[in-house]
Amino acid sequence: MGVRGGGFLEAGDGDERGRGKARARVNAPKLALIRPASAGILPTFPSWSRASALDPNSFSFLERSSPENFLDLALKEAQRALEADEVPVGAVIVDMPTGRVIARAHNQRELLQDPTAHAEVVAITQAAAHYGSWRLTQAALFVTLEPCIMCAGAIVLARIPKVYYSADDPKAGAYRSVFEILANSKNNHVPEVLAGIKAAESGELLREFFRKKRLPPTNGRKGPPG
């Protein structure tokens, strides 16, 4: 997820805690919306909780229910980003054996003045803290916009096996729109990716954000200077 300059496509248009930055993201006093999973306030979905860690199909919890529910949670995070004047992208990470949301985040680059504070990266940091491991091999990522190069790289490095995203990003997308990081068979890990879920809702949030950015500043003048 990047600045992306307002460009994106919907599905119909194309087909414990770590150190350094990780600690800042989890512990920063202003980050009320960055919550460790241990706080006990992240939702679970009983219909998905029947999946077993020994299930031969690790994604069977999604086959019994709809991933739209998780992307609805990601869209709520994107809405929070919009309200904070951040690019409205949200992400959640789900533990596949239990169907429990273990991380949720939105873009916070302006708040943290950190170019790496994209929704996916912040959520991955939370999930790693939850597991006590950088290997997120039993997690699924749900994000409202096609990941950028940085976030796609983080997904590969974290060994996340399944990614769902909403709108394509024709200016910075790193699955199929501009780059193919997540689809590159030369990587040592290639996740499964499903795109286009809740694309219209994600696209509307992005359009609203960039419409506001294009409005002239309100400086008290009723007309052009002079």
Short mmCIF file of C-alpha atoms in Angstrom, two decimals:
data_model
loop_
_atom_site.label_atom_id
_atom_site.label_comp_id
_atom_site.label_asym_id
_atom_site.label_seq_id
_atom_site.Cartn_x
_atom_site.Cartn_y
_atom_site.Cartn_z
CA MET A 1 0.00 0.00 0.00
CA GLY A 2 1.52 3.29 -1.05
CA VAL A 3 0.66 6.93 -1.73
CA ARG A 4 -0.62 5.87 -5.14
CA GLY A 5 -1.59 9.35 -6.22
CA GLY A 6 -5.29 8.58 -6.30
CA GLY A 7 -5.14 5.80 -8.87
CA PHE A 8 -6.91 2.50 -8.31
CA LEU A 9 -9.18 0.09 -10.12
CA GLU A 10 -12.15 -1.92 -8.99
CA ALA A 11 -12.58 -5.56 -9.92
CA GLY A 12 -14.70 -4.81 -12.95
CA ASP A 13 -12.02 -2.53 -14.39
CA GLY A 14 -9.38 -5.27 -14.62
CA ASP A 15 -10.14 -8.73 -13.82
CA GLU A 16 6.58 -10.14 22.49
CA ARG A 17 6.95 -7.00 20.66
CA GLY A 18 9.75 -6.31 18.26
CA ARG A 19 12.43 -3.68 18.45
CA GLY A 20 12.86 -0.27 16.83
CA LYS A 21 10.01 0.62 14.47
CA ALA A 22 8.06 -2.46 15.47
CA ARG A 23 8.11 -1.36 19.11
CA ALA A 24 7.10 2.18 18.14
CA ARG A 25 4.15 0.93 16.13
CA VAL A 26 2.86 -1.30 18.91
CA ASN A 27 3.63 0.92 21.89
CA ALA A 28 3.37 4.50 20.66
CA PRO A 29 1.02 6.29 23.07
CA LYS A 30 -0.95 8.03 20.29
CA LEU A 31 -1.78 4.81 18.48
CA ALA A 32 -5.05 3.91 20.12
CA LEU A 33 -6.04 1.90 17.06
CA ILE A 34 -2.90 -0.25 17.05
CA ARG A 35 -3.94 -2.96 19.47
CA PRO A 36 -2.05 -6.10 20.42
CA ALA A 37 -4.14 -9.24 20.07
CA SER A 38 -3.61 -10.01 23.76
CA ALA A 39 -5.88 -7.10 24.64
CA GLY A 40 -8.82 -9.42 24.07
CA ILE A 41 -10.81 -6.90 22.04
CA LEU A 42 -10.36 -8.34 18.57
CA PRO A 43 -13.39 -10.19 17.21
CA THR A 44 -13.72 -13.88 16.58
CA PHE A 45 -16.19 -15.56 14.26
CA PRO A 46 -17.63 -18.80 15.71
CA SER A 47 -18.52 -20.20 12.30
CA TRP A 48 -14.81 -20.25 11.45
CA SER A 49 -13.54 -21.51 14.79
CA ARG A 50 -14.21 -25.15 13.91
CA ALA A 51 -11.17 -25.33 11.64
CA SER A 52 -8.44 -27.52 13.06
CA ALA A 53 -4.71 -26.91 12.90
CA LEU A 54 -4.53 -30.47 11.53
CA ASP A 55 -7.08 -29.79 8.81
CA PRO A 56 -5.51 -30.88 5.48
CA ASN A 57 -7.10 -27.83 3.86
CA SER A 58 -5.78 -24.90 5.86
CA PHE A 59 -8.24 -22.52 4.21
CA SER A 60 -11.35 -24.60 4.91
CA PHE A 61 -12.62 -22.03 7.41
CA LEU A 62 -13.04 -19.64 4.48
CA GLU A 63 -14.85 -22.22 2.37
CA ARG A 64 -17.54 -22.52 5.06
CA SER A 65 -18.00 -18.78 5.36
CA SER A 66 -17.42 -15.57 3.46
CA PRO A 67 -14.14 -13.61 3.38
CA GLU A 68 -16.27 -10.50 2.86
CA ASN A 69 -16.71 -10.37 6.64
CA PHE A 70 -12.99 -9.95 7.21
CA LEU A 71 -12.73 -7.37 4.45
CA ASP A 72 -15.57 -5.48 6.10
CA LEU A 73 -13.29 -5.21 9.15
CA ALA A 74 -10.45 -4.03 6.93
CA LEU A 75 -12.77 -1.42 5.41
CA LYS A 76 -13.56 -0.17 8.92
CA GLU A 77 -9.83 0.33 9.44
CA ALA A 78 -9.65 2.16 6.10
CA GLN A 79 -12.48 4.43 7.26
CA ARG A 80 -10.47 5.26 10.39
CA ALA A 81 -7.54 6.17 8.16
CA LEU A 82 -9.79 8.46 6.12
CA GLU A 83 -10.99 10.20 9.27
CA ALA A 84 -7.35 10.72 10.30
CA ASP A 85 -6.50 12.21 6.87
CA GLU A 86 -4.42 9.17 5.93
CA VAL A 87 -4.71 7.29 2.64
CA PRO A 88 -7.68 5.03 3.44
CA VAL A 89 -6.26 1.54 3.37
CA GLY A 90 -6.99 -1.02 6.09
CA ALA A 91 -5.81 -4.55 6.81
CA VAL A 92 -6.61 -7.42 9.12
CA ILE A 93 -4.77 -10.70 9.68
CA VAL A 94 -6.62 -13.87 10.63
CA ASP A 95 -5.30 -16.99 12.32
CA MET A 96 -6.55 -19.71 9.98
CA PRO A 97 -6.87 -22.62 12.43
CA THR A 98 -9.19 -20.60 14.70
CA GLY A 99 -10.66 -17.93 12.44
CA ARG A 100 -9.64 -15.27 14.97
CA VAL A 101 -8.54 -11.79 13.95
CA ILE A 102 -5.10 -11.35 15.48
CA ALA A 103 -4.13 -8.02 13.92
CA ARG A 104 -5.88 -5.00 12.47
CA ALA A 105 -4.37 -1.75 11.25
CA HIS A 106 -4.63 1.12 8.81
CA ASN A 107 -2.21 3.43 7.07
CA GLN A 108 -0.41 5.63 9.62
CA ARG A 109 2.42 7.25 7.72
CA GLU A 110 1.34 10.80 8.53
CA LEU A 111 0.80 10.03 12.22
CA LEU A 112 4.16 8.32 12.63
CA GLN A 113 5.99 10.18 9.86
CA ASP A 114 7.23 6.74 8.88
CA PRO A 115 7.26 5.79 5.19
CA THR A 116 6.96 2.11 6.10
CA ALA A 117 3.80 2.50 8.22
CA HIS A 118 1.47 1.02 5.62
CA ALA A 119 -1.55 -0.94 6.85
CA GLU A 120 -0.11 -4.30 5.81
CA VAL A 121 3.27 -3.72 7.47
CA VAL A 122 1.73 -2.51 10.74
CA ALA A 123 -0.62 -5.52 10.78
CA ILE A 124 2.23 -7.93 10.03
CA THR A 125 4.18 -6.45 12.96
CA GLN A 126 1.19 -7.05 15.25
CA ALA A 127 0.73 -10.61 14.01
CA ALA A 128 4.41 -11.42 14.55
CA ALA A 129 4.08 -10.13 18.11
CA HIS A 130 1.01 -12.33 18.59
CA TYR A 131 2.79 -15.48 17.42
CA GLY A 132 6.18 -14.59 18.85
CA SER A 133 7.60 -15.43 15.43
CA TRP A 134 8.24 -13.71 12.12
CA ARG A 135 6.87 -16.75 10.29
CA LEU A 136 3.16 -16.14 9.75
CA THR A 137 2.58 -19.49 8.08
CA GLN A 138 -0.94 -20.01 9.43
CA ALA A 139 -2.21 -16.48 8.78
CA ALA A 140 -4.38 -14.95 6.07
CA LEU A 141 -4.10 -11.26 5.19
CA PHE A 142 -7.12 -9.18 4.15
CA VAL A 143 -6.39 -5.70 2.78
CA THR A 144 -8.49 -3.12 0.98
CA LEU A 145 -5.96 -2.22 -1.75
CA GLU A 146 -3.49 -4.23 -3.80
CA PRO A 147 -0.18 -4.30 -1.86
CA CYS A 148 2.72 -2.14 -3.06
CA ILE A 149 6.27 -3.43 -3.60
CA MET A 150 7.25 -2.94 0.03
CA CYS A 151 4.15 -4.63 1.43
CA ALA A 152 4.34 -7.45 -1.10
CA GLY A 153 7.93 -8.03 -0.04
CA ALA A 154 6.89 -8.11 3.61
CA ILE A 155 4.16 -10.64 2.79
CA VAL A 156 6.69 -12.90 1.06
CA LEU A 157 9.23 -12.54 3.87
CA ALA A 158 6.59 -13.29 6.51
CA ARG A 159 5.57 -16.45 4.61
CA ILE A 160 1.89 -15.45 4.66
CA PRO A 161 0.15 -18.18 2.63
CA LYS A 162 -3.08 -16.42 1.65
CA VAL A 163 -3.85 -12.82 0.64
CA TYR A 164 -7.23 -11.25 -0.13
CA TYR A 165 -7.48 -7.69 -1.40
CA SER A 166 -10.18 -5.40 -2.72
CA ALA A 167 -9.25 -2.76 -5.32
CA ASP A 168 -6.43 -3.04 -7.84
CA ASP A 169 -3.80 -0.27 -7.76
CA PRO A 170 -2.68 0.60 -11.32
CA LYS A 171 0.03 2.98 -10.08
CA ALA A 172 1.79 0.89 -7.44
CA GLY A 173 0.18 -2.56 -7.23
CA ALA A 174 2.65 -5.40 -6.80
CA TYR A 175 0.47 -8.42 -7.51
CA ARG A 176 -0.66 -7.82 -11.09
CA SER A 177 -1.28 -4.14 -11.82
CA VAL A 178 2.28 -2.79 -12.14
CA PHE A 179 4.60 -5.40 -10.65
CA GLU A 180 4.15 -9.12 -10.00
CA ILE A 181 6.03 -9.57 -6.74
CA LEU A 182 3.37 -11.78 -5.16
CA ALA A 183 3.05 -13.88 -8.31
CA ASN A 184 6.76 -14.31 -9.04
CA SER A 185 7.58 -18.02 -9.05
CA LYS A 186 11.25 -17.22 -8.40
CA ASN A 187 10.42 -16.13 -4.85
CA ASN A 188 11.10 -18.64 -2.09
CA HIS A 189 7.45 -18.19 -1.07
CA VAL A 190 4.46 -17.52 -3.35
CA PRO A 191 1.15 -16.83 -1.59
CA GLU A 192 -2.26 -17.55 -2.99
CA VAL A 193 -4.00 -14.29 -3.87
CA LEU A 194 -7.67 -13.53 -4.40
CA ALA A 195 -8.51 -10.03 -5.67
CA GLY A 196 -11.61 -7.93 -6.19
CA ILE A 197 -13.63 -8.61 -3.02
CA LYS A 198 -15.36 -5.43 -1.80
CA ALA A 199 -13.58 -3.48 -4.53
CA ALA A 200 -16.42 -0.97 -4.96
CA GLU A 201 -16.44 -0.06 -1.26
CA SER A 202 -12.67 0.32 -1.17
CA GLY A 203 -12.70 2.39 -4.34
CA GLU A 204 -15.29 4.79 -2.94
CA LEU A 205 -13.18 5.48 0.16
CA LEU A 206 -10.14 6.20 -2.01
CA ARG A 207 -12.13 8.47 -4.32
CA GLU A 208 -13.48 10.39 -1.33
CA PHE A 209 -9.97 10.88 0.05
CA PHE A 210 -8.52 12.20 -3.19
CA ARG A 211 -11.57 14.37 -3.93
CA LYS A 212 -10.94 16.14 -0.64
CA LYS A 213 -7.27 16.54 -1.45
CA ARG A 214 -8.13 18.24 -4.74
CA LEU A 215 -10.46 20.81 -3.15
CA PRO A 216 -9.04 24.37 -3.01
CA PRO A 217 -7.88 25.45 0.47
CA THR A 218 -10.44 27.27 2.56
CA ASN A 219 -8.73 30.54 3.49
CA GLY A 220 -11.78 32.73 4.03
CA ARG A 221 -11.78 34.14 0.50
CA LYS A 222 -14.92 33.85 -1.55
CA GLY A 223 -13.28 34.31 -4.90
CA PRO A 224 -9.89 34.38 -6.64
CA PRO A 225 -7.30 36.78 -5.23
CA GLY A 226 -7.05 40.24 -6.74
#
